[in-house]
Amino acid sequence: MAYDRFGRNIHYLRISLTDHCNLRCVYCMPEDMTFRPNAEMLQDDEVLLLVRLFASLGFDKIRLTGGEPTVRAHVVDLVREIAAVPGIRSLSMTTNGVLLGKLAQPLKDAGLQRVNISLDTLDTVRFKKITRWGSFDQVWDGIQASEAAGLTPVKLNAVVVRGFNDQDIAGMAALTLDNPWQVRFIEMMPFGGATDLQRQQVVTAAEMRGQIEAALGPLTPGNNGKLDGEARIFRLPNAKGELGFISSVTAPFCAACTRARLTADGKLRLCLLRDKEVDLLTPLRAGASLEQLRQIVLDGVWVKPWGHGLAEGEFATNRVMSEIGG
Ligand code: SAM
Ligand code: SF4
């Protein structure tokens, strides 16, 4: 088992399968983003070796992310092999949904259990403005295909950015009235100079809740008041689905953090919002034994930072979200 020095058992690994993406969301990366060469990235056999290694340390929950995980070559085969690793109890993916129309069923058949799909607005014009390259209809098809394939419960992630989609909050929340989905609203996190967006464009979870209650009625707490991962859960009156609020900026959930991240270039990142990383790819390619790699992971987890410093104005500066695996 992997513990940090604060006694937290770290058993949830988010793996960035690639830093590449088929969209260019305004809060995530610049339009002229440059990507790392493939040779610097974890290859399929390296991903699998590390998944087995993490599983042997008690990691039982994996989320595949990116960049856009579905643009990785052979992603279905890789999912199949990860799903078969003994000890992996939960396997999910965070995706922009663009390719799910054709990939949802193969991914489900390969052993993927659930998806979180990013959708920030129901307005096709604003969707284009936020994602720069995306088509709303394609993502909507992806959501339907995921539900049909049984990648459920479908969770939708909406990052709210003032001036882009703050008028869409109630409309997105209303999706839960008729659909058994979890619609999760995420406070935008400011990332070291990667985007033109400003702190003033952060919409707080409290403001989002206020807008939803004004439009759709009172929210009642769900999940017995406990966090569902990083989300605080609520429900609208008579809704089939539920709402989640991820308030990383205004009410961090660091005390309950159980996660570590593996970047696409093979670094163990201990906190999304702290620059501290431990290189796994270099020792792996230099021939380190499994026992040596296990020790590197355990030592890295031990010094996991307590939490982020957004409230103190401290930001991660060495990577953007797509490189870390949000
Ligand atoms: N491409 C996939 C997607 O968009 O779902 C997976 C990777 S993306 C980096 C993971 C999540 O991070 C998405 O839900 C995205 O909306 C969110 N995200 C990206 N930039 C963010 C930011 N600056 N603040 C908060 N969330 C962000
Ligand atoms: Fe791509 Fe996801 Fe970043 Fe949007 S949020 S640019 S879909 S990695």
Short mmCIF file of C-alpha atoms and ligand atoms in Angstrom, two decimals:
data_model
loop_
_atom_site.label_atom_id
_atom_site.label_comp_id
_atom_site.label_asym_id
_atom_site.label_seq_id
_atom_site.Cartn_x
_atom_site.Cartn_y
_atom_site.Cartn_z
CA MET A 1 0.00 0.00 0.00
CA ALA A 2 1.18 3.53 -0.74
CA TYR A 3 0.81 6.14 2.01
CA ASP A 4 1.90 9.75 2.16
CA ARG A 5 3.40 11.33 5.26
CA PHE A 6 -0.03 12.71 6.23
CA GLY A 7 -1.46 9.20 6.44
CA ARG A 8 -3.46 9.38 3.22
CA ASN A 9 -3.67 6.08 1.35
CA ILE A 10 -2.99 6.91 -2.29
CA HIS A 11 -4.68 4.34 -4.50
CA TYR A 12 -6.20 6.27 -7.40
CA LEU A 13 -4.07 6.82 -10.49
CA ARG A 14 -5.02 9.17 -13.30
CA ILE A 15 -3.06 8.33 -16.40
CA SER A 16 -2.59 10.81 -19.21
CA LEU A 17 -2.50 8.66 -22.33
CA THR A 18 -1.37 11.51 -24.55
CA ASP A 19 -0.89 15.27 -24.43
CA HIS A 20 -2.42 15.55 -27.94
CA CYS A 21 -5.97 16.69 -28.46
CA ASN A 22 -8.46 17.13 -31.27
CA LEU A 23 -9.92 20.26 -29.58
CA ARG A 24 -8.37 23.47 -28.26
CA CYS A 25 -10.55 24.52 -25.31
CA VAL A 26 -9.88 28.13 -24.31
CA TYR A 27 -9.30 27.29 -20.62
CA CYS A 28 -6.93 24.42 -21.39
CA MET A 29 -4.47 25.22 -24.16
CA PRO A 30 -3.54 27.82 -26.76
CA GLU A 31 -4.67 27.25 -30.33
CA ASP A 32 -1.07 26.88 -31.53
CA MET A 33 -0.20 24.32 -28.85
CA THR A 34 2.91 22.28 -29.56
CA PHE A 35 3.13 18.67 -28.40
CA ARG A 36 5.99 16.46 -27.30
CA PRO A 37 7.54 13.96 -29.71
CA ASN A 38 6.20 10.43 -29.45
CA ALA A 39 9.59 9.00 -28.42
CA GLU A 40 9.39 10.99 -25.16
CA MET A 41 6.02 9.43 -24.36
CA LEU A 42 5.17 6.25 -22.52
CA GLN A 43 4.73 3.46 -25.05
CA ASP A 44 1.98 0.85 -24.63
CA ASP A 45 4.24 -1.73 -22.97
CA GLU A 46 5.57 0.95 -20.60
CA VAL A 47 2.05 2.03 -19.62
CA LEU A 48 1.16 -1.58 -18.90
CA LEU A 49 4.28 -2.27 -16.90
CA LEU A 50 3.59 0.78 -14.75
CA VAL A 51 -0.10 -0.10 -14.31
CA ARG A 52 0.92 -3.54 -13.04
CA LEU A 53 3.47 -1.95 -10.75
CA PHE A 54 0.95 0.53 -9.31
CA ALA A 55 -1.60 -2.27 -8.91
CA SER A 56 0.97 -4.25 -6.92
CA LEU A 57 1.17 -1.23 -4.58
CA GLY A 58 -2.56 -1.28 -3.92
CA PHE A 59 -3.72 1.17 -6.61
CA ASP A 60 -7.14 -0.14 -7.57
CA LYS A 61 -8.75 2.76 -9.39
CA ILE A 62 -7.60 4.14 -12.74
CA ARG A 63 -8.89 6.99 -14.84
CA LEU A 64 -7.56 7.45 -18.36
CA THR A 65 -7.31 11.05 -19.45
CA GLY A 66 -5.08 13.40 -21.39
CA GLY A 67 -4.95 15.43 -23.61
CA GLU A 68 -7.64 13.49 -25.33
CA PRO A 69 -7.25 9.79 -24.48
CA THR A 70 -9.34 8.60 -27.42
CA VAL A 71 -6.86 9.99 -29.98
CA ARG A 72 -4.15 7.62 -28.75
CA ALA A 73 -3.43 4.88 -31.28
CA HIS A 74 -4.73 1.47 -30.22
CA VAL A 75 -6.61 2.95 -27.25
CA VAL A 76 -9.16 0.11 -27.24
CA ASP A 77 -6.44 -2.55 -27.05
CA LEU A 78 -4.69 -0.65 -24.30
CA VAL A 79 -7.93 -0.40 -22.31
CA ARG A 80 -8.45 -4.14 -22.72
CA GLU A 81 -5.00 -4.88 -21.31
CA ILE A 82 -5.33 -2.42 -18.42
CA ALA A 83 -8.76 -3.82 -17.52
CA ALA A 84 -7.23 -7.29 -17.27
CA VAL A 85 -4.56 -6.29 -14.74
CA PRO A 86 -5.32 -8.03 -11.43
CA GLY A 87 -6.32 -5.57 -8.70
CA ILE A 88 -7.79 -2.89 -10.99
CA ARG A 89 -11.32 -2.57 -9.66
CA SER A 90 -12.39 0.65 -11.34
CA LEU A 91 -11.47 1.80 -14.85
CA SER A 92 -12.93 5.00 -16.27
CA MET A 93 -12.06 7.71 -18.77
CA THR A 94 -12.36 11.48 -19.03
CA THR A 95 -12.89 12.47 -22.65
CA ASN A 96 -14.20 15.29 -24.79
CA GLY A 97 -16.59 12.77 -26.36
CA VAL A 98 -15.77 13.69 -29.97
CA LEU A 99 -14.86 10.10 -30.91
CA LEU A 100 -17.26 8.27 -28.60
CA GLY A 101 -19.89 7.90 -31.33
CA LYS A 102 -17.73 5.14 -32.77
CA LEU A 103 -15.60 4.18 -29.75
CA ALA A 104 -18.11 3.93 -26.88
CA GLN A 105 -19.16 0.34 -27.59
CA PRO A 106 -15.65 -1.00 -28.37
CA LEU A 107 -14.32 0.67 -25.21
CA LYS A 108 -17.12 -0.82 -23.12
CA ASP A 109 -16.49 -4.25 -24.64
CA ALA A 110 -12.79 -3.85 -23.81
CA GLY A 111 -13.57 -3.33 -20.11
CA LEU A 112 -14.00 0.42 -19.65
CA GLN A 113 -16.65 0.97 -16.99
CA ARG A 114 -17.61 4.65 -17.13
CA VAL A 115 -16.91 7.94 -18.90
CA ASN A 116 -16.87 11.57 -17.88
CA ILE A 117 -17.58 13.67 -20.95
CA SER A 118 -16.70 17.34 -21.11
CA LEU A 119 -19.60 19.53 -22.21
CA ASP A 120 -19.64 23.19 -21.21
CA THR A 121 -22.76 24.44 -22.99
CA LEU A 122 -25.79 23.28 -24.98
CA ASP A 123 -25.47 26.23 -27.34
CA THR A 124 -23.78 25.17 -30.58
CA VAL A 125 -22.22 28.57 -31.24
CA ARG A 126 -20.81 28.94 -27.74
CA PHE A 127 -19.63 25.33 -27.87
CA LYS A 128 -17.52 26.21 -30.91
CA LYS A 129 -16.21 29.36 -29.24
CA ILE A 130 -15.07 27.47 -26.13
CA THR A 131 -13.61 24.40 -27.83
CA ARG A 132 -12.39 26.35 -30.89
CA TRP A 133 -12.51 23.21 -33.09
CA GLY A 134 -15.43 21.18 -31.72
CA SER A 135 -18.87 20.25 -33.03
CA PHE A 136 -21.65 20.07 -30.45
CA ASP A 137 -23.59 17.45 -32.43
CA GLN A 138 -20.64 15.09 -32.50
CA VAL A 139 -20.22 15.26 -28.71
CA TRP A 140 -23.98 14.87 -28.17
CA ASP A 141 -23.86 11.71 -30.32
CA GLY A 142 -20.95 10.54 -28.18
CA ILE A 143 -23.00 11.04 -25.00
CA GLN A 144 -25.92 9.03 -26.46
CA ALA A 145 -23.57 6.28 -27.65
CA SER A 146 -21.97 6.06 -24.20
CA GLU A 147 -25.31 5.67 -22.52
CA ALA A 148 -26.43 3.07 -25.05
CA ALA A 149 -23.18 1.14 -24.54
CA GLY A 150 -23.67 1.10 -20.75
CA LEU A 151 -20.76 3.38 -19.86
CA THR A 152 -22.93 4.57 -17.01
CA PRO A 153 -23.75 6.56 -15.04
CA VAL A 154 -22.74 9.13 -17.65
CA LYS A 155 -21.10 12.12 -16.03
CA LEU A 156 -20.79 15.44 -17.84
CA ASN A 157 -18.07 17.92 -16.86
CA ALA A 158 -18.73 21.62 -17.43
CA VAL A 159 -15.98 24.12 -16.74
CA VAL A 160 -17.65 27.48 -16.19
CA VAL A 161 -15.88 30.56 -17.54
CA ARG A 162 -17.32 34.00 -17.08
CA GLY A 163 -17.99 35.62 -20.44
CA PHE A 164 -18.10 32.27 -22.24
CA ASN A 165 -20.74 29.98 -20.72
CA ASP A 166 -21.90 31.44 -17.40
CA GLN A 167 -25.36 31.93 -18.94
CA ASP A 168 -25.59 28.17 -19.63
CA ILE A 169 -25.39 26.92 -16.05
CA ALA A 170 -29.14 26.48 -15.47
CA GLY A 171 -29.66 24.91 -18.90
CA MET A 172 -26.93 22.36 -18.23
CA ALA A 173 -28.34 21.63 -14.76
CA ALA A 174 -31.79 21.09 -16.28
CA LEU A 175 -30.41 18.11 -18.22
CA THR A 176 -30.60 16.16 -14.96
CA LEU A 177 -34.38 16.57 -14.78
CA ASP A 178 -34.95 14.00 -17.54
CA ASN A 179 -31.64 12.13 -17.72
CA PRO A 180 -30.02 9.91 -15.07
CA TRP A 181 -26.74 11.76 -15.55
CA GLN A 182 -24.45 13.54 -13.16
CA VAL A 183 -23.78 17.06 -14.44
CA ARG A 184 -20.67 18.39 -12.73
CA PHE A 185 -19.78 22.06 -12.65
CA ILE A 186 -16.10 22.81 -12.32
CA GLU A 187 -14.51 26.02 -11.14
CA MET A 188 -11.95 27.01 -13.74
CA MET A 189 -8.41 26.67 -12.44
CA PRO A 190 -5.97 29.31 -13.59
CA PHE A 191 -2.98 27.63 -15.24
CA GLY A 192 0.46 29.20 -15.46
CA GLY A 193 0.18 31.54 -18.45
CA ALA A 194 -1.17 28.85 -20.78
CA THR A 195 -4.38 30.68 -21.54
CA ASP A 196 -5.54 34.28 -21.78
CA LEU A 197 -8.18 33.72 -19.12
CA GLN A 198 -8.01 35.68 -15.91
CA ARG A 199 -8.81 34.95 -12.31
CA GLN A 200 -11.81 37.28 -12.57
CA GLN A 201 -13.32 34.81 -15.02
CA VAL A 202 -13.56 32.10 -12.36
CA VAL A 203 -17.21 31.53 -11.43
CA THR A 204 -17.45 30.12 -7.92
CA ALA A 205 -19.49 27.02 -7.11
CA ALA A 206 -21.59 29.16 -4.73
CA GLU A 207 -22.50 31.50 -7.58
CA MET A 208 -23.35 28.53 -9.83
CA ARG A 209 -25.62 27.03 -7.19
CA GLY A 210 -27.33 30.38 -6.71
CA GLN A 211 -28.07 30.64 -10.43
CA ILE A 212 -29.44 27.08 -10.56
CA GLU A 213 -31.68 27.51 -7.53
CA ALA A 214 -33.04 30.80 -8.87
CA ALA A 215 -33.99 29.15 -12.16
CA LEU A 216 -34.94 25.60 -11.18
CA GLY A 217 -35.75 25.44 -7.48
CA PRO A 218 -34.01 24.40 -4.28
CA LEU A 219 -31.15 21.91 -4.28
CA THR A 220 -30.98 19.13 -1.73
CA PRO A 221 -27.65 17.56 -0.78
CA GLY A 222 -27.05 14.06 -2.17
CA ASN A 223 -24.64 11.19 -1.43
CA ASN A 224 -25.40 11.65 2.30
CA GLY A 225 -23.50 14.93 2.21
CA LYS A 226 -20.24 13.09 1.37
CA LEU A 227 -17.93 13.98 -1.51
CA ASP A 228 -18.27 11.83 -4.63
CA GLY A 229 -14.61 11.90 -5.64
CA GLU A 230 -13.97 15.62 -5.76
CA ALA A 231 -17.61 16.63 -6.30
CA ARG A 232 -20.19 17.84 -3.77
CA ILE A 233 -23.49 16.32 -4.82
CA PHE A 234 -26.96 17.91 -4.99
CA ARG A 235 -30.29 17.13 -6.60
CA LEU A 236 -33.02 19.26 -8.16
CA PRO A 237 -36.63 18.53 -7.16
CA ASN A 238 -37.90 15.39 -8.99
CA ALA A 239 -34.72 15.08 -11.04
CA LYS A 240 -33.59 11.75 -12.52
CA GLY A 241 -29.94 12.74 -12.29
CA GLU A 242 -27.79 14.73 -9.93
CA LEU A 243 -25.53 17.75 -9.89
CA GLY A 244 -21.92 17.88 -8.75
CA PHE A 245 -19.86 20.94 -7.89
CA ILE A 246 -16.09 20.77 -8.04
CA SER A 247 -14.83 23.77 -6.17
CA SER A 248 -11.09 23.28 -6.40
CA VAL A 249 -10.51 27.02 -6.17
CA THR A 250 -12.87 28.12 -3.39
CA ALA A 251 -13.24 24.94 -1.29
CA PRO A 252 -10.42 22.50 -1.99
CA PHE A 253 -10.86 18.82 -1.20
CA CYS A 254 -7.14 18.17 -0.61
CA ALA A 255 -7.61 16.53 2.82
CA ALA A 256 -9.50 13.68 1.18
CA CYS A 257 -7.15 13.32 -1.80
CA THR A 258 -6.24 9.73 -2.66
CA ARG A 259 -4.79 10.35 -6.10
CA ALA A 260 -1.60 10.55 -8.02
CA ARG A 261 -1.10 11.23 -11.70
CA LEU A 262 1.05 9.63 -14.36
CA THR A 263 1.86 12.12 -17.13
CA ALA A 264 2.05 11.05 -20.75
CA ASP A 265 5.84 11.38 -20.59
CA GLY A 266 6.11 9.08 -17.60
CA LYS A 267 6.37 11.40 -14.61
CA LEU A 268 4.56 10.68 -11.37
CA ARG A 269 2.83 13.93 -10.47
CA LEU A 270 1.75 14.14 -6.87
CA CYS A 271 -0.65 17.09 -7.08
CA LEU A 272 -2.41 18.53 -10.10
CA LEU A 273 -1.60 22.05 -8.98
CA ARG A 274 1.95 21.62 -7.69
CA ASP A 275 4.99 21.31 -9.91
CA LYS A 276 6.56 18.44 -7.94
CA GLU A 277 7.09 15.35 -10.10
CA VAL A 278 9.08 12.12 -9.95
CA ASP A 279 10.54 10.74 -13.17
CA LEU A 280 9.62 7.09 -13.78
CA LEU A 281 10.33 6.82 -17.50
CA THR A 282 14.06 7.52 -17.31
CA PRO A 283 14.83 4.81 -14.72
CA LEU A 284 12.43 2.43 -16.47
CA ARG A 285 14.29 2.87 -19.79
CA ALA A 286 17.63 2.68 -17.98
CA GLY A 287 16.75 -0.82 -16.83
CA ALA A 288 15.67 -0.24 -13.22
CA SER A 289 14.25 -3.37 -11.60
CA LEU A 290 10.58 -3.55 -10.63
CA GLU A 291 11.64 -3.39 -6.99
CA GLN A 292 13.63 -0.20 -7.63
CA LEU A 293 10.71 1.36 -9.51
CA ARG A 294 8.32 0.40 -6.72
CA GLN A 295 10.59 2.13 -4.21
CA ILE A 296 10.76 5.29 -6.38
CA VAL A 297 6.94 5.36 -6.45
CA LEU A 298 6.62 4.79 -2.70
CA ASP A 299 9.20 7.51 -1.93
CA GLY A 300 7.41 9.90 -4.30
CA VAL A 301 3.98 9.24 -2.80
CA TRP A 302 5.43 9.75 0.70
CA VAL A 303 6.31 13.38 -0.09
CA LYS A 304 3.02 14.19 -1.82
CA PRO A 305 2.23 17.84 -1.04
CA TRP A 306 -0.59 18.40 1.43
CA GLY A 307 -2.58 20.51 -1.01
CA HIS A 308 -2.55 23.25 -3.57
CA GLY A 309 -1.92 26.92 -2.95
CA LEU A 310 -4.46 28.57 -5.23
CA ALA A 311 -5.89 30.60 -2.35
CA GLU A 312 -2.39 31.97 -1.68
CA GLY A 313 -1.92 32.81 -5.35
CA GLU A 314 0.47 29.90 -5.98
CA PHE A 315 0.01 28.23 -9.36
CA ALA A 316 1.55 25.29 -11.13
CA THR A 317 3.80 26.67 -13.82
CA ASN A 318 5.62 23.79 -15.46
CA ARG A 319 2.76 22.20 -17.40
CA VAL A 320 -0.72 22.90 -18.70
CA MET A 321 -3.74 20.77 -17.86
CA SER A 322 -3.60 18.67 -21.03
CA GLU A 323 -0.02 17.62 -20.27
CA ILE A 324 -0.79 16.56 -16.71
CA GLY A 325 -4.02 14.72 -17.24
CA GLY A 326 -6.79 16.74 -15.63
N1 SAM B 1 -9.70 15.88 -23.17
C1 SAM B 1 -10.45 15.30 -22.12
C2 SAM B 1 -11.59 16.19 -21.71
O1 SAM B 1 -11.62 17.35 -22.10
O2 SAM B 1 -12.46 15.71 -20.99
C3 SAM B 1 -9.62 14.92 -20.92
C4 SAM B 1 -8.54 15.87 -20.49
S1 SAM B 1 -9.12 17.41 -19.87
C5 SAM B 1 -7.60 18.22 -19.49
C6 SAM B 1 -9.79 16.90 -18.30
C7 SAM B 1 -10.77 17.85 -17.67
O3 SAM B 1 -10.08 19.02 -17.29
C8 SAM B 1 -11.91 18.29 -18.56
O4 SAM B 1 -13.14 18.07 -17.90
C9 SAM B 1 -11.66 19.75 -18.75
O5 SAM B 1 -12.86 20.44 -18.92
C10 SAM B 1 -10.93 20.11 -17.49
N2 SAM B 1 -10.13 21.32 -17.58
C11 SAM B 1 -9.25 21.68 -18.54
N3 SAM B 1 -8.68 22.87 -18.26
C12 SAM B 1 -9.21 23.28 -17.07
C13 SAM B 1 -9.03 24.42 -16.22
N4 SAM B 1 -8.19 25.39 -16.55
N5 SAM B 1 -9.73 24.48 -15.08
C14 SAM B 1 -10.60 23.48 -14.72
N6 SAM B 1 -10.80 22.39 -15.45
C15 SAM B 1 -10.13 22.28 -16.62
FE1 SF4 B 2 -8.54 18.93 -25.22
FE2 SF4 B 2 -9.75 18.23 -22.96
FE3 SF4 B 2 -8.02 20.29 -23.02
FE4 SF4 B 2 -10.37 20.54 -24.22
S1 SF4 B 2 -10.03 20.21 -22.01
S2 SF4 B 2 -8.36 21.12 -25.09
S3 SF4 B 2 -10.74 18.52 -24.98
S4 SF4 B 2 -7.53 18.18 -23.36
#
